[in-house]
Amino acid sequence: MRFLVTNDDGVHAPGLAVLANAAARLGEVHVVAPDTERSGVAHAITLYKPLRLRELQPGWLACDGTPTDCVYLALHQLHLQPDFVLSGVNPGPNLGHDVLYSGTVAGALEGAHWNIPSIAISHCSGSEEVLAQVGPLIDRLLPRLLEVARSQRGAVNVNLPSIQRGPWKGIRATCMGHRIYANEVIVRNDPRGRAYYWIGGNDVKMPDIEGSDCNAVRDGYVSVTPLGDDLTRHREIESVAAALSDVRLP
Ligand code: MN
């Protein structure tokens, strides 16, 4: 088996090493990952500046682009032809609507877009030291996740509960839930007196949605969500058509 491994935390992130090591037990590993932190870039692709690849060690390349750029170049320029694309391990969850902002998930969606079974993995503890302890658990879990990914047409988004809260209780197939952030923006002044803004905050609420990824992780279960890239609300197409039925274009 041949694996392409990427992430959105940068090529030096400990989570990437955890995932690459787990994959190396099962086959040949190629890493193509952003050279620096790219969390939150979602599915961005770089079109208006050149990209460069730098080999750090055999099979490990840093790219000055996004996770999507990394997968795109690996497939269409390096022609790696992986059997699987793996993205992560992200320090911190990618649950509910995090998925729409996540570069980790985008790396897997880009692989799935080119018909390669792809898995995004996130660990709900943001601590990189704790992440290292998760390695042996991922070693055990990965073969089964690969089976699941191979049987799916899209990407698989995996969230691992924080092991600081106790051992995992099991594994659940889930849907995307909701994560509601406190819409926090920190405003400060730079040394020249101009305001700058920092988006983010730790206050997150997760409504109780049965079968969701948020619930699974809250309850101590590994969450496995099959994802596609079709954002259409299919049930609403008819009502949109009805609302437009009397529109006459000039
Ligand atoms: Mn990240």
JSON list of C-alpha atoms and ligand atoms in Angstrom, two decimals:
[
{"chain": "A", "resi": 1, "resn": "MET", "atom": "CA", "xyz": [0.00, 0.00, 0.00]},
{"chain": "A", "resi": 2, "resn": "ARG", "atom": "CA", "xyz": [1.13, 3.51, -0.77]},
{"chain": "A", "resi": 3, "resn": "PHE", "atom": "CA", "xyz": [0.07, 6.46, 1.40]},
{"chain": "A", "resi": 4, "resn": "LEU", "atom": "CA", "xyz": [0.10, 10.17, 0.79]},
{"chain": "A", "resi": 5, "resn": "VAL", "atom": "CA", "xyz": [0.12, 11.96, 4.14]},
{"chain": "A", "resi": 6, "resn": "THR", "atom": "CA", "xyz": [-0.62, 15.66, 4.58]},
{"chain": "A", "resi": 7, "resn": "ASN", "atom": "CA", "xyz": [-1.99, 18.01, 7.23]},
{"chain": "A", "resi": 8, "resn": "ASP", "atom": "CA", "xyz": [-2.81, 21.66, 7.85]},
{"chain": "A", "resi": 9, "resn": "ASP", "atom": "CA", "xyz": [-0.52, 22.19, 10.83]},
{"chain": "A", "resi": 10, "resn": "GLY", "atom": "CA", "xyz": [2.71, 22.15, 8.88]},
{"chain": "A", "resi": 11, "resn": "VAL", "atom": "CA", "xyz": [5.25, 19.52, 7.93]},
{"chain": "A", "resi": 12, "resn": "HIS", "atom": "CA", "xyz": [6.97, 19.70, 11.34]},
{"chain": "A", "resi": 13, "resn": "ALA", "atom": "CA", "xyz": [3.79, 19.15, 13.38]},
{"chain": "A", "resi": 14, "resn": "PRO", "atom": "CA", "xyz": [3.94, 16.16, 15.77]},
{"chain": "A", "resi": 15, "resn": "GLY", "atom": "CA", "xyz": [0.54, 14.89, 14.61]},
{"chain": "A", "resi": 16, "resn": "LEU", "atom": "CA", "xyz": [1.85, 14.43, 11.07]},
{"chain": "A", "resi": 17, "resn": "ALA", "atom": "CA", "xyz": [4.68, 12.24, 12.37]},
{"chain": "A", "resi": 18, "resn": "VAL", "atom": "CA", "xyz": [2.18, 10.18, 14.40]},
{"chain": "A", "resi": 19, "resn": "LEU", "atom": "CA", "xyz": [0.09, 9.53, 11.28]},
{"chain": "A", "resi": 20, "resn": "ALA", "atom": "CA", "xyz": [3.07, 8.92, 8.98]},
{"chain": "A", "resi": 21, "resn": "ASN", "atom": "CA", "xyz": [4.52, 6.43, 11.49]},
{"chain": "A", "resi": 22, "resn": "ALA", "atom": "CA", "xyz": [1.20, 4.57, 11.73]},
{"chain": "A", "resi": 23, "resn": "ALA", "atom": "CA", "xyz": [1.00, 4.41, 7.92]},
{"chain": "A", "resi": 24, "resn": "ALA", "atom": "CA", "xyz": [4.64, 3.28, 7.62]},
{"chain": "A", "resi": 25, "resn": "ARG", "atom": "CA", "xyz": [3.74, 0.09, 9.53]},
{"chain": "A", "resi": 26, "resn": "LEU", "atom": "CA", "xyz": [1.36, -0.77, 6.70]},
{"chain": "A", "resi": 27, "resn": "GLY", "atom": "CA", "xyz": [3.10, 0.43, 3.56]},
{"chain": "A", "resi": 28, "resn": "GLU", "atom": "CA", "xyz": [5.09, 3.07, 1.70]},
{"chain": "A", "resi": 29, "resn": "VAL", "atom": "CA", "xyz": [4.65, 6.64, 2.95]},
{"chain": "A", "resi": 30, "resn": "HIS", "atom": "CA", "xyz": [5.04, 9.90, 1.05]},
{"chain": "A", "resi": 31, "resn": "VAL", "atom": "CA", "xyz": [4.57, 13.14, 2.94]},
{"chain": "A", "resi": 32, "resn": "VAL", "atom": "CA", "xyz": [3.64, 16.35, 1.14]},
{"chain": "A", "resi": 33, "resn": "ALA", "atom": "CA", "xyz": [2.59, 18.93, 3.70]},
{"chain": "A", "resi": 34, "resn": "PRO", "atom": "CA", "xyz": [2.49, 22.72, 4.12]},
{"chain": "A", "resi": 35, "resn": "ASP", "atom": "CA", "xyz": [5.75, 24.29, 5.26]},
{"chain": "A", "resi": 36, "resn": "THR", "atom": "CA", "xyz": [3.97, 26.27, 8.01]},
{"chain": "A", "resi": 37, "resn": "GLU", "atom": "CA", "xyz": [0.72, 26.41, 9.96]},
{"chain": "A", "resi": 38, "resn": "ARG", "atom": "CA", "xyz": [-2.27, 26.46, 7.57]},
{"chain": "A", "resi": 39, "resn": "SER", "atom": "CA", "xyz": [-5.11, 25.57, 9.96]},
{"chain": "A", "resi": 40, "resn": "GLY", "atom": "CA", "xyz": [-8.41, 27.13, 8.93]},
{"chain": "A", "resi": 41, "resn": "VAL", "atom": "CA", "xyz": [-7.60, 27.52, 5.24]},
{"chain": "A", "resi": 42, "resn": "ALA", "atom": "CA", "xyz": [-10.40, 25.10, 4.32]},
{"chain": "A", "resi": 43, "resn": "HIS", "atom": "CA", "xyz": [-10.25, 23.93, 0.68]},
{"chain": "A", "resi": 44, "resn": "ALA", "atom": "CA", "xyz": [-8.24, 26.88, -0.63]},
{"chain": "A", "resi": 45, "resn": "ILE", "atom": "CA", "xyz": [-6.12, 26.33, -3.71]},
{"chain": "A", "resi": 46, "resn": "THR", "atom": "CA", "xyz": [-3.29, 28.66, -4.73]},
{"chain": "A", "resi": 47, "resn": "LEU", "atom": "CA", "xyz": [-3.79, 30.06, -8.22]},
{"chain": "A", "resi": 48, "resn": "TYR", "atom": "CA", "xyz": [-2.08, 33.46, -8.30]},
{"chain": "A", "resi": 49, "resn": "LYS", "atom": "CA", "xyz": [1.39, 32.72, -6.98]},
{"chain": "A", "resi": 50, "resn": "PRO", "atom": "CA", "xyz": [3.93, 30.02, -7.79]},
{"chain": "A", "resi": 51, "resn": "LEU", "atom": "CA", "xyz": [4.39, 27.07, -5.45]},
{"chain": "A", "resi": 52, "resn": "ARG", "atom": "CA", "xyz": [7.61, 25.43, -4.40]},
{"chain": "A", "resi": 53, "resn": "LEU", "atom": "CA", "xyz": [8.36, 21.96, -3.04]},
{"chain": "A", "resi": 54, "resn": "ARG", "atom": "CA", "xyz": [11.35, 21.36, -0.77]},
{"chain": "A", "resi": 55, "resn": "GLU", "atom": "CA", "xyz": [12.61, 17.88, 0.16]},
{"chain": "A", "resi": 56, "resn": "LEU", "atom": "CA", "xyz": [13.37, 17.69, 3.88]},
{"chain": "A", "resi": 57, "resn": "GLN", "atom": "CA", "xyz": [14.29, 13.99, 3.84]},
{"chain": "A", "resi": 58, "resn": "PRO", "atom": "CA", "xyz": [13.57, 11.21, 1.34]},
{"chain": "A", "resi": 59, "resn": "GLY", "atom": "CA", "xyz": [9.81, 10.97, 0.91]},
{"chain": "A", "resi": 60, "resn": "TRP", "atom": "CA", "xyz": [9.10, 14.12, 2.94]},
{"chain": "A", "resi": 61, "resn": "LEU", "atom": "CA", "xyz": [8.30, 17.29, 1.01]},
{"chain": "A", "resi": 62, "resn": "ALA", "atom": "CA", "xyz": [7.34, 20.71, 2.33]},
{"chain": "A", "resi": 63, "resn": "CYS", "atom": "CA", "xyz": [5.15, 22.90, 0.12]},
{"chain": "A", "resi": 64, "resn": "ASP", "atom": "CA", "xyz": [4.57, 26.63, 0.57]},
{"chain": "A", "resi": 65, "resn": "GLY", "atom": "CA", "xyz": [0.87, 26.20, -0.18]},
{"chain": "A", "resi": 66, "resn": "THR", "atom": "CA", "xyz": [-2.31, 24.82, 1.34]},
{"chain": "A", "resi": 67, "resn": "PRO", "atom": "CA", "xyz": [-3.23, 21.20, 2.11]},
{"chain": "A", "resi": 68, "resn": "THR", "atom": "CA", "xyz": [-5.23, 21.17, -1.13]},
{"chain": "A", "resi": 69, "resn": "ASP", "atom": "CA", "xyz": [-2.16, 22.40, -3.04]},
{"chain": "A", "resi": 70, "resn": "CYS", "atom": "CA", "xyz": [-0.12, 19.60, -1.43]},
{"chain": "A", "resi": 71, "resn": "VAL", "atom": "CA", "xyz": [-2.53, 16.85, -2.49]},
{"chain": "A", "resi": 72, "resn": "TYR", "atom": "CA", "xyz": [-2.99, 18.39, -5.94]},
{"chain": "A", "resi": 73, "resn": "LEU", "atom": "CA", "xyz": [0.76, 18.56, -6.60]},
{"chain": "A", "resi": 74, "resn": "ALA", "atom": "CA", "xyz": [1.35, 15.08, -5.16]},
{"chain": "A", "resi": 75, "resn": "LEU", "atom": "CA", "xyz": [-1.23, 13.59, -7.51]},
{"chain": "A", "resi": 76, "resn": "HIS", "atom": "CA", "xyz": [-0.81, 15.65, -10.66]},
{"chain": "A", "resi": 77, "resn": "GLN", "atom": "CA", "xyz": [2.84, 16.71, -10.63]},
{"chain": "A", "resi": 78, "resn": "LEU", "atom": "CA", "xyz": [4.65, 14.08, -8.53]},
{"chain": "A", "resi": 79, "resn": "HIS", "atom": "CA", "xyz": [2.25, 11.35, -9.79]},
{"chain": "A", "resi": 80, "resn": "LEU", "atom": "CA", "xyz": [2.50, 9.47, -6.51]},
{"chain": "A", "resi": 81, "resn": "GLN", "atom": "CA", "xyz": [-0.65, 7.40, -7.21]},
{"chain": "A", "resi": 82, "resn": "PRO", "atom": "CA", "xyz": [-1.38, 6.66, -3.54]},
{"chain": "A", "resi": 83, "resn": "ASP", "atom": "CA", "xyz": [-3.88, 4.03, -2.46]},
{"chain": "A", "resi": 84, "resn": "PHE", "atom": "CA", "xyz": [-4.93, 6.33, 0.39]},
{"chain": "A", "resi": 85, "resn": "VAL", "atom": "CA", "xyz": [-4.67, 9.99, 1.33]},
{"chain": "A", "resi": 86, "resn": "LEU", "atom": "CA", "xyz": [-4.34, 10.60, 5.07]},
{"chain": "A", "resi": 87, "resn": "SER", "atom": "CA", "xyz": [-4.62, 14.06, 6.62]},
{"chain": "A", "resi": 88, "resn": "GLY", "atom": "CA", "xyz": [-3.71, 14.92, 10.20]},
{"chain": "A", "resi": 89, "resn": "VAL", "atom": "CA", "xyz": [-3.45, 14.13, 12.99]},
{"chain": "A", "resi": 90, "resn": "ASN", "atom": "CA", "xyz": [-4.91, 17.54, 13.81]},
{"chain": "A", "resi": 91, "resn": "PRO", "atom": "CA", "xyz": [-4.45, 18.73, 17.40]},
{"chain": "A", "resi": 92, "resn": "GLY", "atom": "CA", "xyz": [-8.02, 19.73, 18.22]},
{"chain": "A", "resi": 93, "resn": "PRO", "atom": "CA", "xyz": [-11.39, 18.52, 16.95]},
{"chain": "A", "resi": 94, "resn": "ASN", "atom": "CA", "xyz": [-12.94, 18.95, 13.51]},
{"chain": "A", "resi": 95, "resn": "LEU", "atom": "CA", "xyz": [-16.57, 18.43, 14.44]},
{"chain": "A", "resi": 96, "resn": "GLY", "atom": "CA", "xyz": [-19.78, 19.79, 12.95]},
{"chain": "A", "resi": 97, "resn": "HIS", "atom": "CA", "xyz": [-19.18, 22.98, 11.01]},
{"chain": "A", "resi": 98, "resn": "ASP", "atom": "CA", "xyz": [-15.47, 22.96, 11.83]},
{"chain": "A", "resi": 99, "resn": "VAL", "atom": "CA", "xyz": [-15.39, 20.72, 8.76]},
{"chain": "A", "resi": 100, "resn": "LEU", "atom": "CA", "xyz": [-16.10, 23.72, 6.52]},
{"chain": "A", "resi": 101, "resn": "TYR", "atom": "CA", "xyz": [-13.10, 25.69, 7.87]},
{"chain": "A", "resi": 102, "resn": "SER", "atom": "CA", "xyz": [-10.70, 22.79, 8.30]},
{"chain": "A", "resi": 103, "resn": "GLY", "atom": "CA", "xyz": [-7.60, 22.39, 6.17]},
{"chain": "A", "resi": 104, "resn": "THR", "atom": "CA", "xyz": [-7.19, 18.90, 7.64]},
{"chain": "A", "resi": 105, "resn": "VAL", "atom": "CA", "xyz": [-10.57, 17.79, 6.31]},
{"chain": "A", "resi": 106, "resn": "ALA", "atom": "CA", "xyz": [-9.93, 19.59, 3.00]},
{"chain": "A", "resi": 107, "resn": "GLY", "atom": "CA", "xyz": [-6.79, 17.51, 2.48]},
{"chain": "A", "resi": 108, "resn": "ALA", "atom": "CA", "xyz": [-8.93, 14.36, 2.66]},
{"chain": "A", "resi": 109, "resn": "LEU", "atom": "CA", "xyz": [-11.73, 15.84, 0.54]},
{"chain": "A", "resi": 110, "resn": "GLU", "atom": "CA", "xyz": [-9.20, 16.73, -2.16]},
{"chain": "A", "resi": 111, "resn": "GLY", "atom": "CA", "xyz": [-7.99, 13.12, -2.21]},
{"chain": "A", "resi": 112, "resn": "ALA", "atom": "CA", "xyz": [-11.58, 11.85, -2.39]},
{"chain": "A", "resi": 113, "resn": "HIS", "atom": "CA", "xyz": [-12.27, 14.33, -5.20]},
{"chain": "A", "resi": 114, "resn": "TRP", "atom": "CA", "xyz": [-9.71, 12.41, -7.26]},
{"chain": "A", "resi": 115, "resn": "ASN", "atom": "CA", "xyz": [-11.31, 9.08, -6.30]},
{"chain": "A", "resi": 116, "resn": "ILE", "atom": "CA", "xyz": [-8.72, 8.08, -3.72]},
{"chain": "A", "resi": 117, "resn": "PRO", "atom": "CA", "xyz": [-9.98, 6.72, -0.39]},
{"chain": "A", "resi": 118, "resn": "SER", "atom": "CA", "xyz": [-9.12, 9.46, 2.08]},
{"chain": "A", "resi": 119, "resn": "ILE", "atom": "CA", "xyz": [-9.21, 9.93, 5.84]},
{"chain": "A", "resi": 120, "resn": "ALA", "atom": "CA", "xyz": [-8.92, 13.07, 7.97]},
{"chain": "A", "resi": 121, "resn": "ILE", "atom": "CA", "xyz": [-7.99, 12.40, 11.60]},
{"chain": "A", "resi": 122, "resn": "SER", "atom": "CA", "xyz": [-8.26, 14.87, 14.47]},
{"chain": "A", "resi": 123, "resn": "HIS", "atom": "CA", "xyz": [-7.61, 14.40, 18.16]},
{"chain": "A", "resi": 124, "resn": "CYS", "atom": "CA", "xyz": [-9.89, 16.40, 20.41]},
{"chain": "A", "resi": 125, "resn": "SER", "atom": "CA", "xyz": [-7.09, 17.37, 22.76]},
{"chain": "A", "resi": 126, "resn": "GLY", "atom": "CA", "xyz": [-5.23, 20.39, 21.44]},
{"chain": "A", "resi": 127, "resn": "SER", "atom": "CA", "xyz": [-2.15, 19.31, 23.39]},
{"chain": "A", "resi": 128, "resn": "GLU", "atom": "CA", "xyz": [0.67, 18.07, 21.20]},
{"chain": "A", "resi": 129, "resn": "GLU", "atom": "CA", "xyz": [2.23, 16.10, 24.08]},
{"chain": "A", "resi": 130, "resn": "VAL", "atom": "CA", "xyz": [-1.01, 14.17, 24.54]},
{"chain": "A", "resi": 131, "resn": "LEU", "atom": "CA", "xyz": [-1.16, 13.62, 20.81]},
{"chain": "A", "resi": 132, "resn": "ALA", "atom": "CA", "xyz": [2.09, 11.65, 20.97]},
{"chain": "A", "resi": 133, "resn": "GLN", "atom": "CA", "xyz": [0.44, 9.25, 23.45]},
{"chain": "A", "resi": 134, "resn": "VAL", "atom": "CA", "xyz": [-2.33, 8.57, 20.92]},
{"chain": "A", "resi": 135, "resn": "GLY", "atom": "CA", "xyz": [0.13, 7.04, 18.43]},
{"chain": "A", "resi": 136, "resn": "PRO", "atom": "CA", "xyz": [-0.23, 3.40, 19.54]},
{"chain": "A", "resi": 137, "resn": "LEU", "atom": "CA", "xyz": [-4.03, 3.74, 19.49]},
{"chain": "A", "resi": 138, "resn": "ILE", "atom": "CA", "xyz": [-3.93, 5.09, 15.94]},
{"chain": "A", "resi": 139, "resn": "ASP", "atom": "CA", "xyz": [-1.63, 2.21, 14.96]},
{"chain": "A", "resi": 140, "resn": "ARG", "atom": "CA", "xyz": [-4.37, -0.19, 16.08]},
{"chain": "A", "resi": 141, "resn": "LEU", "atom": "CA", "xyz": [-7.26, 1.76, 14.57]},
{"chain": "A", "resi": 142, "resn": "LEU", "atom": "CA", "xyz": [-5.81, 2.66, 11.18]},
{"chain": "A", "resi": 143, "resn": "PRO", "atom": "CA", "xyz": [-6.24, -0.71, 9.40]},
{"chain": "A", "resi": 144, "resn": "ARG", "atom": "CA", "xyz": [-9.98, -0.69, 10.15]},
{"chain": "A", "resi": 145, "resn": "LEU", "atom": "CA", "xyz": [-10.34, 2.94, 9.10]},
{"chain": "A", "resi": 146, "resn": "LEU", "atom": "CA", "xyz": [-8.64, 2.10, 5.80]},
{"chain": "A", "resi": 147, "resn": "GLU", "atom": "CA", "xyz": [-11.22, -0.65, 5.21]},
{"chain": "A", "resi": 148, "resn": "VAL", "atom": "CA", "xyz": [-14.01, 1.85, 5.84]},
{"chain": "A", "resi": 149, "resn": "ALA", "atom": "CA", "xyz": [-12.44, 4.48, 3.58]},
{"chain": "A", "resi": 150, "resn": "ARG", "atom": "CA", "xyz": [-11.96, 1.97, 0.79]},
{"chain": "A", "resi": 151, "resn": "SER", "atom": "CA", "xyz": [-15.65, 1.09, 0.90]},
{"chain": "A", "resi": 152, "resn": "GLN", "atom": "CA", "xyz": [-16.72, 4.77, 0.71]},
{"chain": "A", "resi": 153, "resn": "ARG", "atom": "CA", "xyz": [-16.89, 7.03, -2.33]},
{"chain": "A", "resi": 154, "resn": "GLY", "atom": "CA", "xyz": [-16.03, 10.18, -0.38]},
{"chain": "A", "resi": 155, "resn": "ALA", "atom": "CA", "xyz": [-13.77, 11.12, 2.50]},
{"chain": "A", "resi": 156, "resn": "VAL", "atom": "CA", "xyz": [-14.00, 9.88, 6.06]},
{"chain": "A", "resi": 157, "resn": "ASN", "atom": "CA", "xyz": [-13.66, 12.36, 8.92]},
{"chain": "A", "resi": 158, "resn": "VAL", "atom": "CA", "xyz": [-12.40, 10.77, 12.12]},
{"chain": "A", "resi": 159, "resn": "ASN", "atom": "CA", "xyz": [-12.42, 12.53, 15.50]},
{"chain": "A", "resi": 160, "resn": "LEU", "atom": "CA", "xyz": [-10.70, 10.88, 18.45]},
{"chain": "A", "resi": 161, "resn": "PRO", "atom": "CA", "xyz": [-11.93, 11.83, 21.93]},
{"chain": "A", "resi": 162, "resn": "SER", "atom": "CA", "xyz": [-9.31, 13.29, 24.20]},
{"chain": "A", "resi": 163, "resn": "ILE", "atom": "CA", "xyz": [-7.59, 10.42, 26.02]},
{"chain": "A", "resi": 164, "resn": "GLN", "atom": "CA", "xyz": [-7.10, 12.76, 28.98]},
{"chain": "A", "resi": 165, "resn": "ARG", "atom": "CA", "xyz": [-10.80, 12.15, 29.72]},
{"chain": "A", "resi": 166, "resn": "GLY", "atom": "CA", "xyz": [-10.34, 8.38, 29.94]},
{"chain": "A", "resi": 167, "resn": "PRO", "atom": "CA", "xyz": [-10.10, 5.43, 27.56]},
{"chain": "A", "resi": 168, "resn": "TRP", "atom": "CA", "xyz": [-12.23, 5.44, 24.42]},
{"chain": "A", "resi": 169, "resn": "LYS", "atom": "CA", "xyz": [-15.57, 3.65, 24.88]},
{"chain": "A", "resi": 170, "resn": "GLY", "atom": "CA", "xyz": [-15.93, 2.48, 21.29]},
{"chain": "A", "resi": 171, "resn": "ILE", "atom": "CA", "xyz": [-16.41, 3.73, 17.76]},
{"chain": "A", "resi": 172, "resn": "ARG", "atom": "CA", "xyz": [-19.50, 5.23, 16.08]},
{"chain": "A", "resi": 173, "resn": "ALA", "atom": "CA", "xyz": [-20.57, 6.12, 12.56]},
{"chain": "A", "resi": 174, "resn": "THR", "atom": "CA", "xyz": [-21.89, 9.67, 12.77]},
{"chain": "A", "resi": 175, "resn": "CYS", "atom": "CA", "xyz": [-23.31, 12.68, 10.94]},
{"chain": "A", "resi": 176, "resn": "MET", "atom": "CA", "xyz": [-22.04, 16.25, 11.17]},
{"chain": "A", "resi": 177, "resn": "GLY", "atom": "CA", "xyz": [-23.40, 17.99, 14.26]},
{"chain": "A", "resi": 178, "resn": "HIS", "atom": "CA", "xyz": [-23.26, 21.68, 15.19]},
{"chain": "A", "resi": 179, "resn": "ARG", "atom": "CA", "xyz": [-20.55, 23.63, 16.95]},
{"chain": "A", "resi": 180, "resn": "ILE", "atom": "CA", "xyz": [-21.56, 27.09, 18.08]},
{"chain": "A", "resi": 181, "resn": "TYR", "atom": "CA", "xyz": [-18.71, 29.43, 18.88]},
{"chain": "A", "resi": 182, "resn": "ALA", "atom": "CA", "xyz": [-19.01, 32.49, 21.07]},
{"chain": "A", "resi": 183, "resn": "ASN", "atom": "CA", "xyz": [-18.16, 34.73, 18.08]},
{"chain": "A", "resi": 184, "resn": "GLU", "atom": "CA", "xyz": [-15.27, 36.11, 20.04]},
{"chain": "A", "resi": 185, "resn": "VAL", "atom": "CA", "xyz": [-13.08, 38.79, 18.48]},
{"chain": "A", "resi": 186, "resn": "ILE", "atom": "CA", "xyz": [-10.16, 40.21, 20.43]},
{"chain": "A", "resi": 187, "resn": "VAL", "atom": "CA", "xyz": [-9.35, 43.82, 19.56]},
{"chain": "A", "resi": 188, "resn": "ARG", "atom": "CA", "xyz": [-5.96, 45.27, 20.45]},
{"chain": "A", "resi": 189, "resn": "ASN", "atom": "CA", "xyz": [-3.75, 48.08, 19.22]},
{"chain": "A", "resi": 190, "resn": "ASP", "atom": "CA", "xyz": [-0.50, 47.55, 17.36]},
{"chain": "A", "resi": 191, "resn": "PRO", "atom": "CA", "xyz": [2.64, 49.54, 18.37]},
{"chain": "A", "resi": 192, "resn": "ARG", "atom": "CA", "xyz": [1.58, 52.32, 15.99]},
{"chain": "A", "resi": 193, "resn": "GLY", "atom": "CA", "xyz": [-1.83, 52.66, 17.61]},
{"chain": "A", "resi": 194, "resn": "ARG", "atom": "CA", "xyz": [-3.86, 50.98, 14.88]},
{"chain": "A", "resi": 195, "resn": "ALA", "atom": "CA", "xyz": [-6.46, 48.42, 15.86]},
{"chain": "A", "resi": 196, "resn": "TYR", "atom": "CA", "xyz": [-6.04, 44.79, 14.93]},
{"chain": "A", "resi": 197, "resn": "TYR", "atom": "CA", "xyz": [-8.49, 41.95, 15.32]},
{"chain": "A", "resi": 198, "resn": "TRP", "atom": "CA", "xyz": [-7.99, 38.33, 16.32]},
{"chain": "A", "resi": 199, "resn": "ILE", "atom": "CA", "xyz": [-10.81, 35.92, 15.56]},
{"chain": "A", "resi": 200, "resn": "GLY", "atom": "CA", "xyz": [-11.31, 32.96, 17.86]},
{"chain": "A", "resi": 201, "resn": "GLY", "atom": "CA", "xyz": [-12.15, 31.83, 21.33]},
{"chain": "A", "resi": 202, "resn": "ASN", "atom": "CA", "xyz": [-12.52, 28.69, 23.35]},
{"chain": "A", "resi": 203, "resn": "ASP", "atom": "CA", "xyz": [-16.16, 28.97, 24.37]},
{"chain": "A", "resi": 204, "resn": "VAL", "atom": "CA", "xyz": [-17.92, 26.39, 22.18]},
{"chain": "A", "resi": 205, "resn": "LYS", "atom": "CA", "xyz": [-21.38, 24.92, 22.62]},
{"chain": "A", "resi": 206, "resn": "MET", "atom": "CA", "xyz": [-22.50, 21.70, 20.98]},
{"chain": "A", "resi": 207, "resn": "PRO", "atom": "CA", "xyz": [-26.27, 21.18, 20.78]},
{"chain": "A", "resi": 208, "resn": "ASP", "atom": "CA", "xyz": [-27.39, 17.65, 21.61]},
{"chain": "A", "resi": 209, "resn": "ILE", "atom": "CA", "xyz": [-27.96, 16.02, 18.19]},
{"chain": "A", "resi": 210, "resn": "GLU", "atom": "CA", "xyz": [-28.45, 12.28, 18.26]},
{"chain": "A", "resi": 211, "resn": "GLY", "atom": "CA", "xyz": [-26.05, 10.41, 16.00]},
{"chain": "A", "resi": 212, "resn": "SER", "atom": "CA", "xyz": [-23.78, 13.42, 15.55]},
{"chain": "A", "resi": 213, "resn": "ASP", "atom": "CA", "xyz": [-20.01, 13.55, 15.63]},
{"chain": "A", "resi": 214, "resn": "CYS", "atom": "CA", "xyz": [-20.21, 16.04, 18.52]},
{"chain": "A", "resi": 215, "resn": "ASN", "atom": "CA", "xyz": [-22.32, 13.68, 20.63]},
{"chain": "A", "resi": 216, "resn": "ALA", "atom": "CA", "xyz": [-20.08, 10.70, 19.92]},
{"chain": "A", "resi": 217, "resn": "VAL", "atom": "CA", "xyz": [-16.94, 12.51, 21.04]},
{"chain": "A", "resi": 218, "resn": "ARG", "atom": "CA", "xyz": [-18.73, 14.09, 24.01]},
{"chain": "A", "resi": 219, "resn": "ASP", "atom": "CA", "xyz": [-19.70, 10.57, 25.12]},
{"chain": "A", "resi": 220, "resn": "GLY", "atom": "CA", "xyz": [-16.15, 9.23, 24.71]},
{"chain": "A", "resi": 221, "resn": "TYR", "atom": "CA", "xyz": [-16.56, 7.42, 21.37]},
{"chain": "A", "resi": 222, "resn": "VAL", "atom": "CA", "xyz": [-14.37, 7.68, 18.29]},
{"chain": "A", "resi": 223, "resn": "SER", "atom": "CA", "xyz": [-16.46, 9.43, 15.63]},
{"chain": "A", "resi": 224, "resn": "VAL", "atom": "CA", "xyz": [-16.31, 8.35, 11.97]},
{"chain": "A", "resi": 225, "resn": "THR", "atom": "CA", "xyz": [-18.28, 10.58, 9.56]},
{"chain": "A", "resi": 226, "resn": "PRO", "atom": "CA", "xyz": [-18.53, 9.86, 5.83]},
{"chain": "A", "resi": 227, "resn": "LEU", "atom": "CA", "xyz": [-18.27, 13.20, 3.99]},
{"chain": "A", "resi": 228, "resn": "GLY", "atom": "CA", "xyz": [-19.04, 14.19, 0.42]},
{"chain": "A", "resi": 229, "resn": "ASP", "atom": "CA", "xyz": [-18.39, 17.43, -1.40]},
{"chain": "A", "resi": 230, "resn": "ASP", "atom": "CA", "xyz": [-21.99, 17.97, -2.51]},
{"chain": "A", "resi": 231, "resn": "LEU", "atom": "CA", "xyz": [-23.34, 20.79, -0.33]},
{"chain": "A", "resi": 232, "resn": "THR", "atom": "CA", "xyz": [-26.72, 20.83, -2.10]},
{"chain": "A", "resi": 233, "resn": "ARG", "atom": "CA", "xyz": [-29.78, 20.61, 0.13]},
{"chain": "A", "resi": 234, "resn": "HIS", "atom": "CA", "xyz": [-31.51, 18.22, -2.24]},
{"chain": "A", "resi": 235, "resn": "ARG", "atom": "CA", "xyz": [-34.84, 18.36, -0.42]},
{"chain": "A", "resi": 236, "resn": "GLU", "atom": "CA", "xyz": [-35.02, 22.12, -1.05]},
{"chain": "A", "resi": 237, "resn": "ILE", "atom": "CA", "xyz": [-34.51, 22.06, -4.82]},
{"chain": "A", "resi": 238, "resn": "GLU", "atom": "CA", "xyz": [-38.23, 21.72, -5.47]},
{"chain": "A", "resi": 239, "resn": "SER", "atom": "CA", "xyz": [-39.19, 24.60, -3.21]},
{"chain": "A", "resi": 240, "resn": "VAL", "atom": "CA", "xyz": [-36.53, 26.80, -4.84]},
{"chain": "A", "resi": 241, "resn": "ALA", "atom": "CA", "xyz": [-37.89, 25.84, -8.25]},
{"chain": "A", "resi": 242, "resn": "ALA", "atom": "CA", "xyz": [-41.42, 26.71, -7.09]},
{"chain": "A", "resi": 243, "resn": "ALA", "atom": "CA", "xyz": [-40.28, 30.08, -5.77]},
{"chain": "A", "resi": 244, "resn": "LEU", "atom": "CA", "xyz": [-38.63, 30.84, -9.14]},
{"chain": "A", "resi": 245, "resn": "SER", "atom": "CA", "xyz": [-41.38, 29.43, -11.37]},
{"chain": "A", "resi": 246, "resn": "ASP", "atom": "CA", "xyz": [-42.91, 32.79, -12.31]},
{"chain": "A", "resi": 247, "resn": "VAL", "atom": "CA", "xyz": [-39.62, 34.60, -12.89]},
{"chain": "A", "resi": 248, "resn": "ARG", "atom": "CA", "xyz": [-39.45, 35.85, -16.49]},
{"chain": "A", "resi": 249, "resn": "LEU", "atom": "CA", "xyz": [-36.03, 36.97, -17.61]},
{"chain": "A", "resi": 250, "resn": "PRO", "atom": "CA", "xyz": [-35.89, 39.91, -20.02]},
{"chain": "B", "resi": 1, "resn": "MN", "atom": "MN", "xyz": [-4.82, 22.23, 12.20]}
]
